[in-house]
Amino acid sequence: MNKRRLIIGGNWKMFKTPSEAVSAAKALKVKLVNIEHVDVVVCPPAIDIVSVREILKESSIKIAGQNMHWENEGAYTGEVSAGMLIDSGCEYIIIGHSERRHVFGETDGEVNKKVLKAFATGLKPILCVGETLDERNSGHTEDVVGRQVRAGLAGVVLSSPQQLVIAYEPVWAIGTGVNATPEQAEEAHCFIRKIVADVFDSSLADEICIQYGGSVKPANAEELLKNKNVDGALIGGASLDPEDFCSIIKIAEKF
Ligand code: PEP
């Protein structure tokens, strides 16, 4: 098949105050006006989402939450719900980012509850999976990534491949400046696609977007994105600078 339509996400993590987020969104809106072949998603901190949506509402740039709770509402101080994110203008939700798993102790079971809630409410999950350096060095990459994909998707009924994005984000590459090589990324993405085919079916698996994340920057975007099974990127550090983020999107437009 032809290359799938790429999806480029910018994960702002816990950066940008509301006024900084508004400035960044204004810059993206202007710089990305002619982007046609790539889906662009920005993932601001929850407190910035409404003001970013206000700026981007007449653009094609979509918005994602960075995390959410699986309950509809309740006494969960500090959490946000799917309904809150949807009402604020989110179409996507990052689930199981390595910082949630490794800094905040999020388990596969919790990731799965969030994925199921996203499907139930119509948010499109960007399900993040990836191995640590120790897991890679001890030959356990496939065990870990396979387990995370299967556990994250348990009980999901997928009717359209557009409802789901998977991000392969090796933990050792996130925020370190050391990206996976194009060969390592392609190998992991092929493996993930095989697992997705097993969980759903091979025609859905063929169409699902699998992003790569981990120290993507303008200098390495082309070599990563040109791989057959790399369908975009989830970008942290380099998405904070609208100039760098847009350079990567313009590289993606070529594929
Ligand atoms: C991320 O936060 O998902 C990420 C990949 O970060 P970075 O691009 O900074 O490695």
PDB file of C-alpha atoms and ligand atoms in Angstrom:
ATOM      1  CA  MET A   1       0.000   0.000   0.000  1.00  0.00           C
ATOM      2  CA  ASN A   2       0.989   3.665  -0.289  1.00  0.00           C
ATOM      3  CA  LYS A   3       2.371   5.408   2.698  1.00  0.00           C
ATOM      4  CA  ARG A   4      -0.349   6.144   5.263  1.00  0.00           C
ATOM      5  CA  ARG A   5      -1.255   9.775   5.901  1.00  0.00           C
ATOM      6  CA  LEU A   6       1.233  11.011   8.490  1.00  0.00           C
ATOM      7  CA  ILE A   7       0.232  12.456  11.829  1.00  0.00           C
ATOM      8  CA  ILE A   8       2.587  14.795  13.647  1.00  0.00           C
ATOM      9  CA  GLY A   9       1.900  15.577  17.292  1.00  0.00           C
ATOM     10  CA  GLY A  10       3.489  18.206  19.494  1.00  0.00           C
ATOM     11  CA  ASN A  11       3.496  17.245  23.175  1.00  0.00           C
ATOM     12  CA  TRP A  12       4.109  20.402  25.177  1.00  0.00           C
ATOM     13  CA  LYS A  13       4.304  18.410  28.434  1.00  0.00           C
ATOM     14  CA  MET A  14       4.295  20.791  31.472  1.00  0.00           C
ATOM     15  CA  PHE A  15       5.623  23.723  29.460  1.00  0.00           C
ATOM     16  CA  LYS A  16       3.932  26.981  28.410  1.00  0.00           C
ATOM     17  CA  THR A  17       1.716  29.187  30.554  1.00  0.00           C
ATOM     18  CA  PRO A  18      -1.644  30.099  29.012  1.00  0.00           C
ATOM     19  CA  SER A  19      -0.220  33.274  27.472  1.00  0.00           C
ATOM     20  CA  GLU A  20       2.843  31.451  26.100  1.00  0.00           C
ATOM     21  CA  ALA A  21       0.555  28.769  24.697  1.00  0.00           C
ATOM     22  CA  VAL A  22      -1.552  31.405  22.937  1.00  0.00           C
ATOM     23  CA  SER A  23       1.577  32.898  21.317  1.00  0.00           C
ATOM     24  CA  ALA A  24       2.733  29.460  20.158  1.00  0.00           C
ATOM     25  CA  ALA A  25      -0.721  28.597  18.773  1.00  0.00           C
ATOM     26  CA  LYS A  26      -0.853  31.889  16.864  1.00  0.00           C
ATOM     27  CA  ALA A  27       2.554  31.180  15.336  1.00  0.00           C
ATOM     28  CA  LEU A  28       1.511  27.641  14.315  1.00  0.00           C
ATOM     29  CA  LYS A  29      -1.733  28.845  12.791  1.00  0.00           C
ATOM     30  CA  VAL A  30       0.143  31.248  10.517  1.00  0.00           C
ATOM     31  CA  LYS A  31       3.034  28.935   9.627  1.00  0.00           C
ATOM     32  CA  LEU A  32       0.898  25.861   8.911  1.00  0.00           C
ATOM     33  CA  VAL A  33      -1.777  27.453   6.785  1.00  0.00           C
ATOM     34  CA  ASN A  34      -0.743  25.527   3.653  1.00  0.00           C
ATOM     35  CA  ILE A  35      -0.279  22.065   5.166  1.00  0.00           C
ATOM     36  CA  GLU A  36      -2.439  19.575   3.274  1.00  0.00           C
ATOM     37  CA  HIS A  37      -1.008  16.088   3.505  1.00  0.00           C
ATOM     38  CA  VAL A  38      -0.249  15.767   7.211  1.00  0.00           C
ATOM     39  CA  ASP A  39      -2.516  15.756  10.257  1.00  0.00           C
ATOM     40  CA  VAL A  40      -1.162  18.063  12.941  1.00  0.00           C
ATOM     41  CA  VAL A  41      -2.093  17.729  16.604  1.00  0.00           C
ATOM     42  CA  VAL A  42      -0.922  19.896  19.478  1.00  0.00           C
ATOM     43  CA  CYS A  43      -1.065  18.608  23.055  1.00  0.00           C
ATOM     44  CA  PRO A  44      -1.026  21.549  25.467  1.00  0.00           C
ATOM     45  CA  PRO A  45      -1.207  21.339  29.260  1.00  0.00           C
ATOM     46  CA  ALA A  46      -4.853  21.034  30.347  1.00  0.00           C
ATOM     47  CA  ILE A  47      -5.021  24.616  31.592  1.00  0.00           C
ATOM     48  CA  ASP A  48      -4.025  25.930  28.142  1.00  0.00           C
ATOM     49  CA  ILE A  49      -6.457  23.901  26.048  1.00  0.00           C
ATOM     50  CA  VAL A  50      -9.400  26.301  25.930  1.00  0.00           C
ATOM     51  CA  SER A  51      -7.315  29.308  24.924  1.00  0.00           C
ATOM     52  CA  VAL A  52      -5.364  27.283  22.337  1.00  0.00           C
ATOM     53  CA  ARG A  53      -8.639  25.989  20.882  1.00  0.00           C
ATOM     54  CA  GLU A  54      -9.875  29.580  20.576  1.00  0.00           C
ATOM     55  CA  ILE A  55      -6.854  30.403  18.383  1.00  0.00           C
ATOM     56  CA  LEU A  56      -6.902  27.190  16.340  1.00  0.00           C
ATOM     57  CA  LYS A  57     -10.634  26.719  15.848  1.00  0.00           C
ATOM     58  CA  GLU A  58     -10.581  27.908  12.246  1.00  0.00           C
ATOM     59  CA  SER A  59      -7.441  25.961  11.371  1.00  0.00           C
ATOM     60  CA  SER A  60      -6.915  22.293  10.565  1.00  0.00           C
ATOM     61  CA  ILE A  61      -4.678  21.825  13.628  1.00  0.00           C
ATOM     62  CA  LYS A  62      -6.252  19.435  16.113  1.00  0.00           C
ATOM     63  CA  ILE A  63      -5.876  19.381  19.891  1.00  0.00           C
ATOM     64  CA  ALA A  64      -5.077  16.499  22.254  1.00  0.00           C
ATOM     65  CA  GLY A  65      -5.122  16.194  26.002  1.00  0.00           C
ATOM     66  CA  GLN A  66      -1.973  14.800  27.601  1.00  0.00           C
ATOM     67  CA  ASN A  67      -3.746  12.606  30.150  1.00  0.00           C
ATOM     68  CA  MET A  68      -7.187  11.992  31.612  1.00  0.00           C
ATOM     69  CA  HIS A  69      -9.017   9.971  34.249  1.00  0.00           C
ATOM     70  CA  TRP A  70     -11.192   7.029  33.232  1.00  0.00           C
ATOM     71  CA  GLU A  71     -14.214   8.044  35.348  1.00  0.00           C
ATOM     72  CA  ASN A  72     -16.817  10.468  34.019  1.00  0.00           C
ATOM     73  CA  GLU A  73     -16.581  12.704  37.076  1.00  0.00           C
ATOM     74  CA  GLY A  74     -16.118  12.489  40.808  1.00  0.00           C
ATOM     75  CA  ALA A  75     -13.928  13.253  43.780  1.00  0.00           C
ATOM     76  CA  TYR A  76     -10.592  12.931  41.939  1.00  0.00           C
ATOM     77  CA  THR A  77      -8.734  16.105  42.837  1.00  0.00           C
ATOM     78  CA  GLY A  78      -6.370  17.238  40.122  1.00  0.00           C
ATOM     79  CA  GLU A  79      -7.740  15.005  37.375  1.00  0.00           C
ATOM     80  CA  VAL A  80      -9.579  15.858  34.141  1.00  0.00           C
ATOM     81  CA  SER A  81     -12.255  13.760  32.456  1.00  0.00           C
ATOM     82  CA  ALA A  82     -12.842  12.802  28.838  1.00  0.00           C
ATOM     83  CA  GLY A  83     -15.995  14.939  28.813  1.00  0.00           C
ATOM     84  CA  MET A  84     -14.042  17.984  29.997  1.00  0.00           C
ATOM     85  CA  LEU A  85     -11.436  17.489  27.274  1.00  0.00           C
ATOM     86  CA  ILE A  86     -14.064  17.034  24.572  1.00  0.00           C
ATOM     87  CA  ASP A  87     -15.979  20.123  25.700  1.00  0.00           C
ATOM     88  CA  SER A  88     -12.687  22.073  25.624  1.00  0.00           C
ATOM     89  CA  GLY A  89     -12.085  21.125  21.989  1.00  0.00           C
ATOM     90  CA  CYS A  90      -9.910  17.994  22.133  1.00  0.00           C
ATOM     91  CA  GLU A  91     -10.184  15.338  19.453  1.00  0.00           C
ATOM     92  CA  TYR A  92      -7.266  13.182  20.647  1.00  0.00           C
ATOM     93  CA  ILE A  93      -5.892  12.080  24.001  1.00  0.00           C
ATOM     94  CA  ILE A  94      -2.360  10.872  24.767  1.00  0.00           C
ATOM     95  CA  ILE A  95      -2.625   7.764  26.939  1.00  0.00           C
ATOM     96  CA  GLY A  96       0.196   5.904  28.667  1.00  0.00           C
ATOM     97  CA  HIS A  97       2.988   8.347  27.880  1.00  0.00           C
ATOM     98  CA  SER A  98       6.225   7.019  29.364  1.00  0.00           C
ATOM     99  CA  GLU A  99       6.325   9.923  31.825  1.00  0.00           C
ATOM    100  CA  ARG A 100       2.904   8.860  33.103  1.00  0.00           C
ATOM    101  CA  ARG A 101       4.038   5.239  33.338  1.00  0.00           C
ATOM    102  CA  HIS A 102       7.503   5.782  34.778  1.00  0.00           C
ATOM    103  CA  VAL A 103       7.207   9.019  36.788  1.00  0.00           C
ATOM    104  CA  PHE A 104       3.631   8.590  38.026  1.00  0.00           C
ATOM    105  CA  GLY A 105       3.469   4.796  38.132  1.00  0.00           C
ATOM    106  CA  GLU A 106       0.609   4.354  35.662  1.00  0.00           C
ATOM    107  CA  THR A 107      -0.052   0.656  35.090  1.00  0.00           C
ATOM    108  CA  ASP A 108      -1.125  -1.240  31.966  1.00  0.00           C
ATOM    109  CA  GLY A 109      -4.513  -1.747  33.660  1.00  0.00           C
ATOM    110  CA  GLU A 110      -5.011   1.994  34.167  1.00  0.00           C
ATOM    111  CA  VAL A 111      -3.873   2.684  30.617  1.00  0.00           C
ATOM    112  CA  ASN A 112      -6.491   0.219  29.382  1.00  0.00           C
ATOM    113  CA  LYS A 113      -9.279   1.873  31.423  1.00  0.00           C
ATOM    114  CA  LYS A 114      -8.345   5.224  29.880  1.00  0.00           C
ATOM    115  CA  VAL A 115      -8.244   3.773  26.367  1.00  0.00           C
ATOM    116  CA  LEU A 116     -11.685   2.218  26.856  1.00  0.00           C
ATOM    117  CA  LYS A 117     -13.066   5.519  28.160  1.00  0.00           C
ATOM    118  CA  ALA A 118     -11.593   7.354  25.170  1.00  0.00           C
ATOM    119  CA  PHE A 119     -13.351   4.943  22.782  1.00  0.00           C
ATOM    120  CA  ALA A 120     -16.594   5.195  24.744  1.00  0.00           C
ATOM    121  CA  THR A 121     -16.586   8.987  24.502  1.00  0.00           C
ATOM    122  CA  GLY A 122     -15.244   9.422  20.970  1.00  0.00           C
ATOM    123  CA  LEU A 123     -11.799  10.753  21.862  1.00  0.00           C
ATOM    124  CA  LYS A 124      -9.067   9.212  19.707  1.00  0.00           C
ATOM    125  CA  PRO A 125      -6.369   7.692  21.890  1.00  0.00           C
ATOM    126  CA  ILE A 126      -2.697   8.116  21.062  1.00  0.00           C
ATOM    127  CA  LEU A 127      -1.554   5.010  22.931  1.00  0.00           C
ATOM    128  CA  CYS A 128       2.135   5.313  23.874  1.00  0.00           C
ATOM    129  CA  VAL A 129       4.300   2.234  24.289  1.00  0.00           C
ATOM    130  CA  GLY A 130       8.013   1.710  24.550  1.00  0.00           C
ATOM    131  CA  GLU A 131      10.795  -0.121  26.344  1.00  0.00           C
ATOM    132  CA  THR A 132      13.413   1.189  28.764  1.00  0.00           C
ATOM    133  CA  LEU A 133      17.119   0.936  27.946  1.00  0.00           C
ATOM    134  CA  ASP A 134      17.551  -2.007  30.338  1.00  0.00           C
ATOM    135  CA  GLU A 135      14.651  -3.808  28.676  1.00  0.00           C
ATOM    136  CA  ARG A 136      16.174  -3.226  25.224  1.00  0.00           C
ATOM    137  CA  ASN A 137      19.665  -4.243  26.332  1.00  0.00           C
ATOM    138  CA  SER A 138      18.369  -7.424  27.908  1.00  0.00           C
ATOM    139  CA  GLY A 139      16.516  -8.406  24.726  1.00  0.00           C
ATOM    140  CA  HIS A 140      13.024  -7.740  26.085  1.00  0.00           C
ATOM    141  CA  THR A 141      11.847  -4.986  23.737  1.00  0.00           C
ATOM    142  CA  GLU A 142       9.236  -7.133  22.005  1.00  0.00           C
ATOM    143  CA  ASP A 143       7.959  -8.660  25.266  1.00  0.00           C
ATOM    144  CA  VAL A 144       7.440  -5.238  26.791  1.00  0.00           C
ATOM    145  CA  VAL A 145       6.027  -3.466  23.749  1.00  0.00           C
ATOM    146  CA  GLY A 146       3.822  -6.428  22.843  1.00  0.00           C
ATOM    147  CA  ARG A 147       2.469  -6.590  26.384  1.00  0.00           C
ATOM    148  CA  GLN A 148       1.765  -2.831  26.467  1.00  0.00           C
ATOM    149  CA  VAL A 149      -0.071  -2.915  23.127  1.00  0.00           C
ATOM    150  CA  ARG A 150      -2.177  -5.958  24.009  1.00  0.00           C
ATOM    151  CA  ALA A 151      -2.975  -4.718  27.520  1.00  0.00           C
ATOM    152  CA  GLY A 152      -3.723  -1.184  26.330  1.00  0.00           C
ATOM    153  CA  LEU A 153      -6.145  -2.429  23.685  1.00  0.00           C
ATOM    154  CA  ALA A 154      -7.857  -5.177  25.725  1.00  0.00           C
ATOM    155  CA  GLY A 155     -11.601  -5.081  25.168  1.00  0.00           C
ATOM    156  CA  VAL A 156     -11.429  -2.439  22.426  1.00  0.00           C
ATOM    157  CA  VAL A 157     -13.785  -2.845  19.494  1.00  0.00           C
ATOM    158  CA  LEU A 158     -12.279  -0.920  16.614  1.00  0.00           C
ATOM    159  CA  SER A 159     -14.527  -0.071  13.711  1.00  0.00           C
ATOM    160  CA  SER A 160     -12.262   2.368  11.895  1.00  0.00           C
ATOM    161  CA  PRO A 161      -8.459   2.670  11.846  1.00  0.00           C
ATOM    162  CA  GLN A 162      -8.808   6.451  12.227  1.00  0.00           C
ATOM    163  CA  GLN A 163     -10.076   5.962  15.793  1.00  0.00           C
ATOM    164  CA  LEU A 164      -6.665   4.941  17.119  1.00  0.00           C
ATOM    165  CA  VAL A 165      -3.052   6.087  16.937  1.00  0.00           C
ATOM    166  CA  ILE A 166      -0.174   4.191  18.497  1.00  0.00           C
ATOM    167  CA  ALA A 167       3.069   5.969  19.386  1.00  0.00           C
ATOM    168  CA  TYR A 168       6.212   3.887  19.690  1.00  0.00           C
ATOM    169  CA  GLU A 169       8.319   5.873  22.124  1.00  0.00           C
ATOM    170  CA  PRO A 170      11.375   4.068  23.453  1.00  0.00           C
ATOM    171  CA  VAL A 171      11.874   5.462  26.959  1.00  0.00           C
ATOM    172  CA  TRP A 172      15.622   5.815  26.407  1.00  0.00           C
ATOM    173  CA  ALA A 173      15.014   8.162  23.477  1.00  0.00           C
ATOM    174  CA  ILE A 174      12.543  10.534  25.129  1.00  0.00           C
ATOM    175  CA  GLY A 175      14.097  13.865  25.977  1.00  0.00           C
ATOM    176  CA  THR A 176      17.612  12.427  25.801  1.00  0.00           C
ATOM    177  CA  GLY A 177      18.748  13.689  22.404  1.00  0.00           C
ATOM    178  CA  VAL A 178      19.392  10.049  21.407  1.00  0.00           C
ATOM    179  CA  ASN A 179      16.824   8.929  18.850  1.00  0.00           C
ATOM    180  CA  ALA A 180      16.166   5.374  17.731  1.00  0.00           C
ATOM    181  CA  THR A 181      17.906   4.656  14.455  1.00  0.00           C
ATOM    182  CA  PRO A 182      15.583   4.431  11.445  1.00  0.00           C
ATOM    183  CA  GLU A 183      16.194   0.648  11.446  1.00  0.00           C
ATOM    184  CA  GLN A 184      15.306   0.286  15.144  1.00  0.00           C
ATOM    185  CA  ALA A 185      12.156   2.366  14.632  1.00  0.00           C
ATOM    186  CA  GLU A 186      11.072   0.430  11.528  1.00  0.00           C
ATOM    187  CA  GLU A 187      11.662  -2.899  13.260  1.00  0.00           C
ATOM    188  CA  ALA A 188       9.590  -1.890  16.306  1.00  0.00           C
ATOM    189  CA  HIS A 189       6.801  -0.442  14.164  1.00  0.00           C
ATOM    190  CA  CYS A 190       6.563  -3.629  12.076  1.00  0.00           C
ATOM    191  CA  PHE A 191       6.363  -5.626  15.274  1.00  0.00           C
ATOM    192  CA  ILE A 192       3.612  -3.372  16.681  1.00  0.00           C
ATOM    193  CA  ARG A 193       1.661  -3.643  13.424  1.00  0.00           C
ATOM    194  CA  LYS A 194       1.882  -7.440  13.697  1.00  0.00           C
ATOM    195  CA  ILE A 195       0.475  -7.331  17.232  1.00  0.00           C
ATOM    196  CA  VAL A 196      -2.307  -4.977  16.131  1.00  0.00           C
ATOM    197  CA  ALA A 197      -3.166  -7.404  13.318  1.00  0.00           C
ATOM    198  CA  ASP A 198      -3.389 -10.153  15.889  1.00  0.00           C
ATOM    199  CA  VAL A 199      -5.576  -8.083  18.238  1.00  0.00           C
ATOM    200  CA  PHE A 200      -7.889  -6.797  15.478  1.00  0.00           C
ATOM    201  CA  ASP A 201      -7.250  -7.878  11.891  1.00  0.00           C
ATOM    202  CA  SER A 202      -4.623  -7.300   9.265  1.00  0.00           C
ATOM    203  CA  SER A 203      -6.558  -4.825   7.141  1.00  0.00           C
ATOM    204  CA  LEU A 204      -7.155  -2.556  10.152  1.00  0.00           C
ATOM    205  CA  ALA A 205      -3.529  -3.023  11.183  1.00  0.00           C
ATOM    206  CA  ASP A 206      -2.378  -1.957   7.706  1.00  0.00           C
ATOM    207  CA  GLU A 207      -4.147   1.355   8.066  1.00  0.00           C
ATOM    208  CA  ILE A 208      -3.435   2.297  11.662  1.00  0.00           C
ATOM    209  CA  CYS A 209      -0.986   5.154  12.177  1.00  0.00           C
ATOM    210  CA  ILE A 210       2.036   4.285  14.275  1.00  0.00           C
ATOM    211  CA  GLN A 211       4.012   7.359  15.252  1.00  0.00           C
ATOM    212  CA  TYR A 212       7.607   7.356  16.378  1.00  0.00           C
ATOM    213  CA  GLY A 213       8.559   9.492  19.398  1.00  0.00           C
ATOM    214  CA  GLY A 214      11.922  10.119  21.013  1.00  0.00           C
ATOM    215  CA  SER A 215      14.216  13.074  20.286  1.00  0.00           C
ATOM    216  CA  VAL A 216      12.752  13.823  16.858  1.00  0.00           C
ATOM    217  CA  LYS A 217      14.097  17.103  15.512  1.00  0.00           C
ATOM    218  CA  PRO A 218      14.394  18.776  12.118  1.00  0.00           C
ATOM    219  CA  ALA A 219      17.802  17.149  11.569  1.00  0.00           C
ATOM    220  CA  ASN A 220      16.602  13.536  11.953  1.00  0.00           C
ATOM    221  CA  ALA A 221      12.925  13.779  10.932  1.00  0.00           C
ATOM    222  CA  GLU A 222      13.419  12.835   7.300  1.00  0.00           C
ATOM    223  CA  GLU A 223      15.405   9.648   7.937  1.00  0.00           C
ATOM    224  CA  LEU A 224      12.820   8.488  10.486  1.00  0.00           C
ATOM    225  CA  LEU A 225       9.657   9.492   8.609  1.00  0.00           C
ATOM    226  CA  LYS A 226      10.688   7.957   5.329  1.00  0.00           C
ATOM    227  CA  ASN A 227      10.415   4.445   6.779  1.00  0.00           C
ATOM    228  CA  LYS A 228       7.479   2.531   5.376  1.00  0.00           C
ATOM    229  CA  ASN A 229       5.951   1.785   8.786  1.00  0.00           C
ATOM    230  CA  VAL A 230       6.667   5.103  10.496  1.00  0.00           C
ATOM    231  CA  ASP A 231       3.452   7.081  10.093  1.00  0.00           C
ATOM    232  CA  GLY A 232       4.371  10.275  11.841  1.00  0.00           C
ATOM    233  CA  ALA A 233       5.986  11.504  14.999  1.00  0.00           C
ATOM    234  CA  LEU A 234       5.115  12.494  18.534  1.00  0.00           C
ATOM    235  CA  ILE A 235       7.469  15.315  19.414  1.00  0.00           C
ATOM    236  CA  GLY A 236       8.242  16.742  22.830  1.00  0.00           C
ATOM    237  CA  GLY A 237      11.198  19.139  23.092  1.00  0.00           C
ATOM    238  CA  ALA A 238      11.283  20.200  19.444  1.00  0.00           C
ATOM    239  CA  SER A 239       7.546  20.991  19.469  1.00  0.00           C
ATOM    240  CA  LEU A 240       8.045  23.775  22.003  1.00  0.00           C
ATOM    241  CA  ASP A 241       9.652  25.943  19.339  1.00  0.00           C
ATOM    242  CA  PRO A 242       7.074  26.633  16.601  1.00  0.00           C
ATOM    243  CA  GLU A 243       9.901  27.073  14.080  1.00  0.00           C
ATOM    244  CA  ASP A 244      11.347  23.583  14.712  1.00  0.00           C
ATOM    245  CA  PHE A 245       7.916  21.959  14.936  1.00  0.00           C
ATOM    246  CA  CYS A 246       6.837  23.477  11.626  1.00  0.00           C
ATOM    247  CA  SER A 247      10.114  22.444   9.955  1.00  0.00           C
ATOM    248  CA  ILE A 248       9.372  18.834  10.902  1.00  0.00           C
ATOM    249  CA  ILE A 249       5.808  19.109   9.594  1.00  0.00           C
ATOM    250  CA  LYS A 250       7.095  20.505   6.309  1.00  0.00           C
ATOM    251  CA  ILE A 251       9.462  17.539   6.017  1.00  0.00           C
ATOM    252  CA  ALA A 252       6.488  15.211   6.675  1.00  0.00           C
ATOM    253  CA  GLU A 253       4.494  16.931   3.919  1.00  0.00           C
ATOM    254  CA  LYS A 254       6.923  15.449   1.356  1.00  0.00           C
ATOM    255  CA  PHE A 255       5.924  11.834   2.078  1.00  0.00           C
TER     256      PHE A 255
HETATM  257  C1  PEP B   1       7.485  12.959  24.023  1.00  0.00           C
HETATM  258  O1  PEP B   1       7.298  13.714  24.966  1.00  0.00           O
HETATM  259  O2  PEP B   1       6.570  12.206  23.652  1.00  0.00           O
HETATM  260  C2  PEP B   1       8.777  12.966  23.335  1.00  0.00           C
HETATM  261  C3  PEP B   1       8.974  12.115  22.367  1.00  0.00           C
HETATM  262  O3  PEP B   1       9.714  13.873  23.790  1.00  0.00           O
HETATM  263  P1  PEP B   1      11.061  14.305  23.008  1.00  0.00           P
HETATM  264  O4  PEP B   1      10.710  14.617  21.592  1.00  0.00           O
HETATM  265  O5  PEP B   1      11.537  15.528  23.753  1.00  0.00           O
HETATM  266  O6  PEP B   1      12.021  13.165  23.102  1.00  0.00           O
END
